Amino acid sequence: MRGAVLHGPRDVRFEERPVPTIVKPTDAIIRIAAACVCGSDLWPYRGISAVNEPTPMGHEYCGIVEEVGGAVRSVRPGQFVIGSFFASDNTCPICKDGYQSSCQHRELVGGAQAPLLRVPLADGTLVATPDVPPADLIPSLLTLSDVMGTGWFAADAANVKPGMTVAVVGDGAVGLLAVLSAKQKGARRILAMSRHSSRQKLAREFGATDIVSERGDEGVARIKDLTQGLGADAVLECVGTVESMTQAIQAARPGGYVSYVGVPHGVELKADELFFTHIHLHGGPAPVRRFLPELIDLVWSREINPGKVFDLTLPLDQVGEAFRAMDERRAIKALLRP
Ligand SMILES: [Zn+2]
């Protein structure tokens, strides 16, 4: 089979790869219905994180179970399933607390930009949909594998409750879906920080009530203006840079909540400054598995349509163009069809 492999900065190739097989009895092999490029794939693509060896790309996936190992009980061939980028047993004490992305036995899932994928710990990782979905639901179901689950975690970790004022830092796919998540959780006002008109438009569709196009100190001042000088009840940081993190912390009201779900790159926080903000800080790699049953229900009943973040769809063999379009910010998020 052929799949995407990153060889070095801006060098992603669609090339021959071994067909995945059952390695452990707890594995499943799934036939990918759709895959996509993640914002976090752009860090190694841009050379910001190192690529030490040719690396199969893609960690967002959904599709039909092709084969399961002898110990797998909860999914069977023919079912349509979704899983997280971290495989988890879903039984250890950390999983039981809802932090499956820190499972004691977690394994990273990679190589989903391909026709077939091996998923370890299938029983704890994969969740089946009620039936094989109609084609138009597949993009939204795919988002649950990472980007929507991460936006949802941003809202969950920032304690978003009905009536709150929420600010979202970042207008990438995660930020936009954090807006949708805050809306779904009942936020009264949602202040989306964005400078790009196409992204502002989607933020409004997803529930943003105000757009803040200023950044840095000006952005913080604007959030304060919009909140009677207090700051937002909850700020959802969806980027992972020192600028976005600083902006998020400063835009929160004293005693408020800041979540951070973008992988930090070069962020250092000053404890003394943090001390006087009185904020609750909670983030990390999203425990997507925790949210899958609830989010599958919301997509299945067509209450939410997170698949709208895909503004580019390409056949899998054009994965190079998918990376370029996202790198150059011509696309918010690219969906790939095997
Ligand atoms: Zn676990």
CSV table of C-alpha atoms and ligand atoms in Angstrom, one decimal:
chain,number,residue,atom,x,y,z
A,1,MET,CA,0.0,0.0,0.0
A,2,ARG,CA,1.0,3.6,-0.4
A,3,GLY,CA,0.9,6.2,2.4
A,4,ALA,CA,2.4,9.5,3.5
A,5,VAL,CA,5.9,9.6,4.9
A,6,LEU,CA,7.8,12.7,6.1
A,7,HIS,CA,11.5,12.5,5.3
A,8,GLY,CA,12.5,16.0,6.4
A,9,PRO,CA,11.4,19.6,6.4
A,10,ARG,CA,8.8,20.1,3.6
A,11,ASP,CA,9.5,16.7,2.2
A,12,VAL,CA,6.4,14.6,2.6
A,13,ARG,CA,6.2,11.7,0.1
A,14,PHE,CA,3.4,9.4,-0.9
A,15,GLU,CA,5.3,6.1,-1.1
A,16,GLU,CA,5.2,2.3,-0.6
A,17,ARG,CA,4.8,1.2,3.0
A,18,PRO,CA,4.4,-2.2,4.5
A,19,VAL,CA,0.7,-3.3,5.0
A,20,PRO,CA,0.0,-3.2,8.7
A,21,THR,CA,-0.7,-6.6,10.4
A,22,ILE,CA,-1.9,-7.8,13.8
A,23,VAL,CA,1.2,-7.7,16.0
A,24,LYS,CA,-0.4,-8.2,19.4
A,25,PRO,CA,-3.7,-10.0,20.1
A,26,THR,CA,-5.1,-6.7,21.4
A,27,ASP,CA,-4.6,-4.9,18.0
A,28,ALA,CA,-7.1,-4.1,15.3
A,29,ILE,CA,-6.5,-3.2,11.7
A,30,ILE,CA,-8.9,-0.6,10.2
A,31,ARG,CA,-9.5,0.4,6.6
A,32,ILE,CA,-9.4,4.2,6.7
A,33,ALA,CA,-12.5,6.0,5.4
A,34,ALA,CA,-10.9,9.4,5.7
A,35,ALA,CA,-7.8,10.9,7.2
A,36,CYS,CA,-6.5,14.4,7.5
A,37,VAL,CA,-3.5,16.7,8.2
A,38,CYS,CA,-3.3,18.0,11.8
A,39,GLY,CA,-1.9,21.4,12.8
A,40,SER,CA,0.6,19.5,14.9
A,41,ASP,CA,1.9,17.7,11.7
A,42,LEU,CA,3.1,21.1,10.6
A,43,TRP,CA,5.7,21.4,13.4
A,44,PRO,CA,7.9,18.6,12.0
A,45,TYR,CA,6.9,19.6,8.4
A,46,ARG,CA,8.3,23.1,9.0
A,47,GLY,CA,11.4,21.7,10.7
A,48,ILE,CA,10.5,23.2,14.0
A,49,SER,CA,10.5,19.7,15.6
A,50,ALA,CA,13.2,17.3,14.4
A,51,VAL,CA,12.5,14.5,11.9
A,52,ASN,CA,15.2,11.9,12.7
A,53,GLU,CA,14.0,9.2,10.4
A,54,PRO,CA,11.4,8.8,7.7
A,55,THR,CA,8.1,9.0,9.6
A,56,PRO,CA,4.7,7.7,8.5
A,57,MET,CA,2.3,10.6,9.0
A,58,GLY,CA,-1.3,10.9,10.2
A,59,HIS,CA,-2.9,10.3,13.6
A,60,GLU,CA,-6.6,11.2,13.0
A,61,TYR,CA,-8.6,8.3,11.7
A,62,CYS,CA,-11.9,6.6,11.3
A,63,GLY,CA,-13.0,3.6,9.2
A,64,ILE,CA,-14.2,0.1,9.0
A,65,VAL,CA,-12.6,-2.6,11.2
A,66,GLU,CA,-10.9,-5.1,8.8
A,67,GLU,CA,-9.4,-7.6,11.3
A,68,VAL,CA,-9.0,-7.9,15.0
A,69,GLY,CA,-6.5,-9.8,17.2
A,70,GLY,CA,-7.6,-12.8,19.3
A,71,ALA,CA,-8.1,-10.9,22.5
A,72,VAL,CA,-10.3,-8.1,21.1
A,73,ARG,CA,-13.8,-8.2,22.5
A,74,SER,CA,-15.5,-4.8,22.0
A,75,VAL,CA,-15.2,-4.2,18.3
A,76,ARG,CA,-15.5,-6.6,15.3
A,77,PRO,CA,-14.8,-6.6,11.6
A,78,GLY,CA,-17.4,-4.6,9.6
A,79,GLN,CA,-18.0,-2.0,12.3
A,80,PHE,CA,-17.2,1.7,11.7
A,81,VAL,CA,-14.9,3.0,14.5
A,82,ILE,CA,-13.2,6.1,15.7
A,83,GLY,CA,-10.2,6.2,18.0
A,84,SER,CA,-7.8,8.7,19.5
A,85,PHE,CA,-4.2,9.4,18.5
A,86,PHE,CA,-3.2,7.8,21.9
A,87,ALA,CA,-4.2,4.2,22.2
A,88,SER,CA,-5.3,3.5,25.8
A,89,ASP,CA,-6.5,0.4,27.8
A,90,ASN,CA,-9.3,2.5,29.3
A,91,THR,CA,-9.1,0.4,32.4
A,92,CYS,CA,-6.1,1.7,34.4
A,93,PRO,CA,-6.6,4.3,37.2
A,94,ILE,CA,-5.6,7.2,35.0
A,95,CYS,CA,-8.0,6.1,32.3
A,96,LYS,CA,-10.8,5.7,34.9
A,97,ASP,CA,-10.2,9.3,35.9
A,98,GLY,CA,-10.8,10.4,32.3
A,99,TYR,CA,-7.2,11.0,31.3
A,100,GLN,CA,-6.8,8.3,28.7
A,101,SER,CA,-4.1,10.2,26.8
A,102,SER,CA,-1.9,9.6,29.9
A,103,CYS,CA,-2.9,5.9,30.2
A,104,GLN,CA,-0.3,3.8,32.0
A,105,HIS,CA,-0.1,1.7,28.8
A,106,ARG,CA,-0.7,4.3,26.2
A,107,GLU,CA,0.8,4.0,22.7
A,108,LEU,CA,1.0,6.6,20.0
A,109,VAL,CA,-1.0,5.8,16.9
A,110,GLY,CA,0.7,6.9,13.7
A,111,GLY,CA,0.6,6.4,10.0
A,112,ALA,CA,-3.1,7.1,9.4
A,113,GLN,CA,-2.5,8.9,6.1
A,114,ALA,CA,-2.7,5.5,4.4
A,115,PRO,CA,-5.4,3.0,3.4
A,116,LEU,CA,-4.9,0.7,6.4
A,117,LEU,CA,-3.9,1.4,10.0
A,118,ARG,CA,-2.9,-0.8,13.0
A,119,VAL,CA,-4.5,0.4,16.2
A,120,PRO,CA,-3.1,-1.1,19.5
A,121,LEU,CA,-5.3,-1.7,22.5
A,122,ALA,CA,-8.4,-1.8,20.3
A,123,ASP,CA,-10.9,-2.6,23.1
A,124,GLY,CA,-9.9,0.5,25.1
A,125,THR,CA,-9.2,2.8,22.1
A,126,LEU,CA,-11.9,2.3,19.5
A,127,VAL,CA,-15.5,3.3,19.8
A,128,ALA,CA,-18.0,2.0,17.2
A,129,THR,CA,-20.8,4.2,15.7
A,130,PRO,CA,-24.4,2.9,15.9
A,131,ASP,CA,-24.2,1.8,12.3
A,132,VAL,CA,-22.0,2.4,9.2
A,133,PRO,CA,-22.5,6.1,8.7
A,134,PRO,CA,-23.9,7.9,5.6
A,135,ALA,CA,-21.0,9.5,3.6
A,136,ASP,CA,-21.9,13.1,4.6
A,137,LEU,CA,-21.2,12.3,8.3
A,138,ILE,CA,-17.7,11.0,7.8
A,139,PRO,CA,-15.9,14.4,7.9
A,140,SER,CA,-17.6,15.2,11.3
A,141,LEU,CA,-16.9,11.8,12.7
A,142,LEU,CA,-13.2,12.1,11.6
A,143,THR,CA,-12.9,15.3,13.6
A,144,LEU,CA,-13.7,13.4,16.8
A,145,SER,CA,-10.5,11.5,16.5
A,146,ASP,CA,-8.5,14.6,17.5
A,147,VAL,CA,-9.4,18.1,16.4
A,148,MET,CA,-12.9,18.2,17.8
A,149,GLY,CA,-12.0,16.1,20.8
A,150,THR,CA,-9.2,18.6,21.5
A,151,GLY,CA,-11.5,21.7,21.1
A,152,TRP,CA,-14.0,20.0,23.4
A,153,PHE,CA,-11.3,19.3,26.0
A,154,ALA,CA,-10.3,23.0,25.7
A,155,ALA,CA,-13.8,23.9,26.8
A,156,ASP,CA,-14.1,21.1,29.4
A,157,ALA,CA,-10.7,21.9,31.0
A,158,ALA,CA,-11.6,25.6,31.2
A,159,ASN,CA,-14.7,24.7,33.1
A,160,VAL,CA,-17.0,26.3,30.5
A,161,LYS,CA,-20.6,26.4,31.9
A,162,PRO,CA,-23.9,27.9,30.7
A,163,GLY,CA,-23.9,31.7,30.8
A,164,MET,CA,-20.1,32.2,30.8
A,165,THR,CA,-18.0,34.6,28.8
A,166,VAL,CA,-15.4,32.6,26.9
A,167,ALA,CA,-12.4,33.8,24.9
A,168,VAL,CA,-10.7,31.6,22.4
A,169,VAL,CA,-7.1,32.2,21.4
A,170,GLY,CA,-6.2,30.7,18.0
A,171,ASP,CA,-8.3,30.5,14.8
A,172,GLY,CA,-6.9,27.2,13.5
A,173,ALA,CA,-9.1,24.2,13.3
A,174,VAL,CA,-8.8,23.4,17.1
A,175,GLY,CA,-9.6,27.0,18.0
A,176,LEU,CA,-12.7,27.1,15.7
A,177,LEU,CA,-13.9,23.8,17.2
A,178,ALA,CA,-13.2,25.2,20.7
A,179,VAL,CA,-15.7,27.9,19.8
A,180,LEU,CA,-18.3,25.3,18.7
A,181,SER,CA,-17.6,23.4,22.0
A,182,ALA,CA,-18.1,26.5,24.1
A,183,LYS,CA,-21.3,27.2,22.3
A,184,GLN,CA,-22.5,23.6,22.8
A,185,LYS,CA,-21.7,23.9,26.5
A,186,GLY,CA,-23.9,27.0,26.9
A,187,ALA,CA,-21.4,29.9,26.9
A,188,ARG,CA,-23.3,33.2,26.6
A,189,ARG,CA,-20.6,35.2,24.9
A,190,ILE,CA,-17.8,33.8,22.9
A,191,LEU,CA,-14.9,36.1,21.9
A,192,ALA,CA,-12.9,34.6,19.1
A,193,MET,CA,-9.4,36.0,18.5
A,194,SER,CA,-8.8,35.9,14.8
A,195,ARG,CA,-7.4,38.1,12.0
A,196,HIS,CA,-8.5,36.1,9.0
A,197,SER,CA,-11.9,36.8,7.4
A,198,SER,CA,-12.6,33.2,6.3
A,199,ARG,CA,-11.9,31.9,9.8
A,200,GLN,CA,-13.8,34.7,11.4
A,201,LYS,CA,-16.8,33.7,9.3
A,202,LEU,CA,-16.6,30.1,10.4
A,203,ALA,CA,-16.1,31.2,14.0
A,204,ARG,CA,-19.3,33.1,13.8
A,205,GLU,CA,-21.1,30.1,12.3
A,206,PHE,CA,-19.8,28.0,15.2
A,207,GLY,CA,-21.2,30.5,17.8
A,208,ALA,CA,-18.7,33.3,18.3
A,209,THR,CA,-20.5,36.5,19.4
A,210,ASP,CA,-17.5,38.8,19.0
A,211,ILE,CA,-14.4,38.8,16.9
A,212,VAL,CA,-11.2,40.2,18.4
A,213,SER,CA,-8.7,40.9,15.7
A,214,GLU,CA,-6.1,42.6,17.9
A,215,ARG,CA,-3.2,40.6,19.3
A,216,GLY,CA,-0.8,40.8,22.3
A,217,ASP,CA,-1.4,43.6,24.7
A,218,GLU,CA,-4.0,45.2,22.4
A,219,GLY,CA,-5.9,41.9,22.2
A,220,VAL,CA,-5.9,41.6,26.0
A,221,ALA,CA,-7.1,45.2,26.3
A,222,ARG,CA,-9.9,44.5,23.9
A,223,ILE,CA,-11.0,41.4,25.9
A,224,LYS,CA,-11.0,43.6,29.0
A,225,ASP,CA,-13.1,46.2,27.2
A,226,LEU,CA,-15.6,43.6,26.3
A,227,THR,CA,-15.9,42.2,29.8
A,228,GLN,CA,-16.3,45.4,32.0
A,229,GLY,CA,-12.6,45.4,32.7
A,230,LEU,CA,-12.7,42.0,34.3
A,231,GLY,CA,-11.4,39.6,31.7
A,232,ALA,CA,-13.1,36.4,30.4
A,233,ASP,CA,-14.4,33.7,32.8
A,234,ALA,CA,-12.6,31.1,30.7
A,235,VAL,CA,-9.9,31.4,28.1
A,236,LEU,CA,-9.2,28.5,25.7
A,237,GLU,CA,-5.6,28.6,24.4
A,238,CYS,CA,-5.4,26.6,21.2
A,239,VAL,CA,-2.0,27.5,19.7
A,240,GLY,CA,1.0,26.7,21.9
A,241,THR,CA,3.3,29.7,21.5
A,242,VAL,CA,4.6,32.1,24.2
A,243,GLU,CA,2.5,34.9,22.7
A,244,SER,CA,-0.7,33.0,22.7
A,245,MET,CA,-0.2,31.6,26.2
A,246,THR,CA,0.7,35.0,27.6
A,247,GLN,CA,-2.4,36.5,25.9
A,248,ALA,CA,-4.6,33.7,27.3
A,249,ILE,CA,-3.4,34.1,30.9
A,250,GLN,CA,-3.7,37.9,30.8
A,251,ALA,CA,-7.1,37.8,29.2
A,252,ALA,CA,-8.6,35.7,32.0
A,253,ARG,CA,-10.4,37.3,35.0
A,254,PRO,CA,-8.8,36.7,38.4
A,255,GLY,CA,-10.1,33.3,39.6
A,256,GLY,CA,-10.9,32.4,36.0
A,257,TYR,CA,-9.9,29.4,34.0
A,258,VAL,CA,-7.3,28.9,31.3
A,259,SER,CA,-7.0,25.7,29.3
A,260,TYR,CA,-4.2,25.0,26.9
A,261,VAL,CA,-4.4,22.3,24.3
A,262,GLY,CA,-1.8,23.4,21.7
A,263,VAL,CA,1.5,21.5,22.1
A,264,PRO,CA,3.7,24.2,23.7
A,265,HIS,CA,6.8,25.3,21.7
A,266,GLY,CA,9.2,27.4,23.6
A,267,VAL,CA,6.7,28.5,26.3
A,268,GLU,CA,8.1,29.4,29.7
A,269,LEU,CA,5.8,30.7,32.4
A,270,LYS,CA,6.9,32.9,35.3
A,271,ALA,CA,5.6,31.5,38.5
A,272,ASP,CA,5.6,34.9,40.3
A,273,GLU,CA,3.4,36.5,37.5
A,274,LEU,CA,1.2,33.4,37.5
A,275,PHE,CA,0.8,33.6,41.3
A,276,PHE,CA,-0.9,36.9,41.3
A,277,THR,CA,-3.4,36.0,38.5
A,278,HIS,CA,-5.4,33.6,40.6
A,279,ILE,CA,-6.2,31.6,37.5
A,280,HIS,CA,-6.9,27.8,37.2
A,281,LEU,CA,-4.6,26.4,34.6
A,282,HIS,CA,-5.4,23.0,33.0
A,283,GLY,CA,-4.3,21.4,29.7
A,284,GLY,CA,-2.4,18.8,28.0
A,285,PRO,CA,-2.9,16.3,25.2
A,286,ALA,CA,-6.7,15.9,25.0
A,287,PRO,CA,-8.1,12.7,26.5
A,288,VAL,CA,-10.2,12.3,23.3
A,289,ARG,CA,-11.3,8.8,24.3
A,290,ARG,CA,-13.3,10.2,27.2
A,291,PHE,CA,-15.4,12.3,24.9
A,292,LEU,CA,-16.0,9.9,22.0
A,293,PRO,CA,-19.4,8.4,23.1
A,294,GLU,CA,-20.9,11.8,23.8
A,295,LEU,CA,-19.5,13.5,20.7
A,296,ILE,CA,-20.5,10.5,18.4
A,297,ASP,CA,-24.1,11.0,19.7
A,298,LEU,CA,-24.0,14.7,18.9
A,299,VAL,CA,-22.7,14.2,15.4
A,300,TRP,CA,-25.0,11.2,14.8
A,301,SER,CA,-28.1,13.2,15.8
A,302,ARG,CA,-26.7,16.1,13.6
A,303,GLU,CA,-26.7,18.5,16.5
A,304,ILE,CA,-23.2,19.6,15.7
A,305,ASN,CA,-21.3,19.7,12.4
A,306,PRO,CA,-17.6,20.0,13.2
A,307,GLY,CA,-16.7,18.6,9.7
A,308,LYS,CA,-17.2,22.2,8.4
A,309,VAL,CA,-13.6,22.8,9.4
A,310,PHE,CA,-12.5,20.9,6.3
A,311,ASP,CA,-12.3,23.5,3.6
A,312,LEU,CA,-10.1,21.3,1.3
A,313,THR,CA,-10.7,17.7,0.3
A,314,LEU,CA,-8.0,15.8,-1.7
A,315,PRO,CA,-7.3,12.2,-2.7
A,316,LEU,CA,-4.7,10.7,-0.4
A,317,ASP,CA,-2.1,10.6,-3.2
A,318,GLN,CA,-2.1,14.5,-3.1
A,319,VAL,CA,-1.1,14.6,0.6
A,320,GLY,CA,1.9,16.8,-0.4
A,321,GLU,CA,-0.5,19.5,-1.6
A,322,ALA,CA,-2.6,19.1,1.6
A,323,PHE,CA,0.5,19.9,3.7
A,324,ARG,CA,1.4,22.8,1.5
A,325,ALA,CA,-2.1,24.3,1.6
A,326,MET,CA,-2.2,24.2,5.4
A,327,ASP,CA,1.4,25.4,5.8
A,328,GLU,CA,0.6,28.4,3.6
A,329,ARG,CA,-2.7,28.9,5.5
A,330,ARG,CA,-4.6,28.5,2.2
A,331,ALA,CA,-6.6,25.8,3.9
A,332,ILE,CA,-7.9,25.6,7.5
A,333,LYS,CA,-7.8,21.8,7.4
A,334,ALA,CA,-7.4,19.3,4.7
A,335,LEU,CA,-9.3,16.0,4.5
A,336,LEU,CA,-7.7,13.1,2.6
A,337,ARG,CA,-9.7,10.3,0.9
A,338,PRO,CA,-7.8,7.0,0.4
B,1,ZN,ZN,-5.2,3.3,30.9
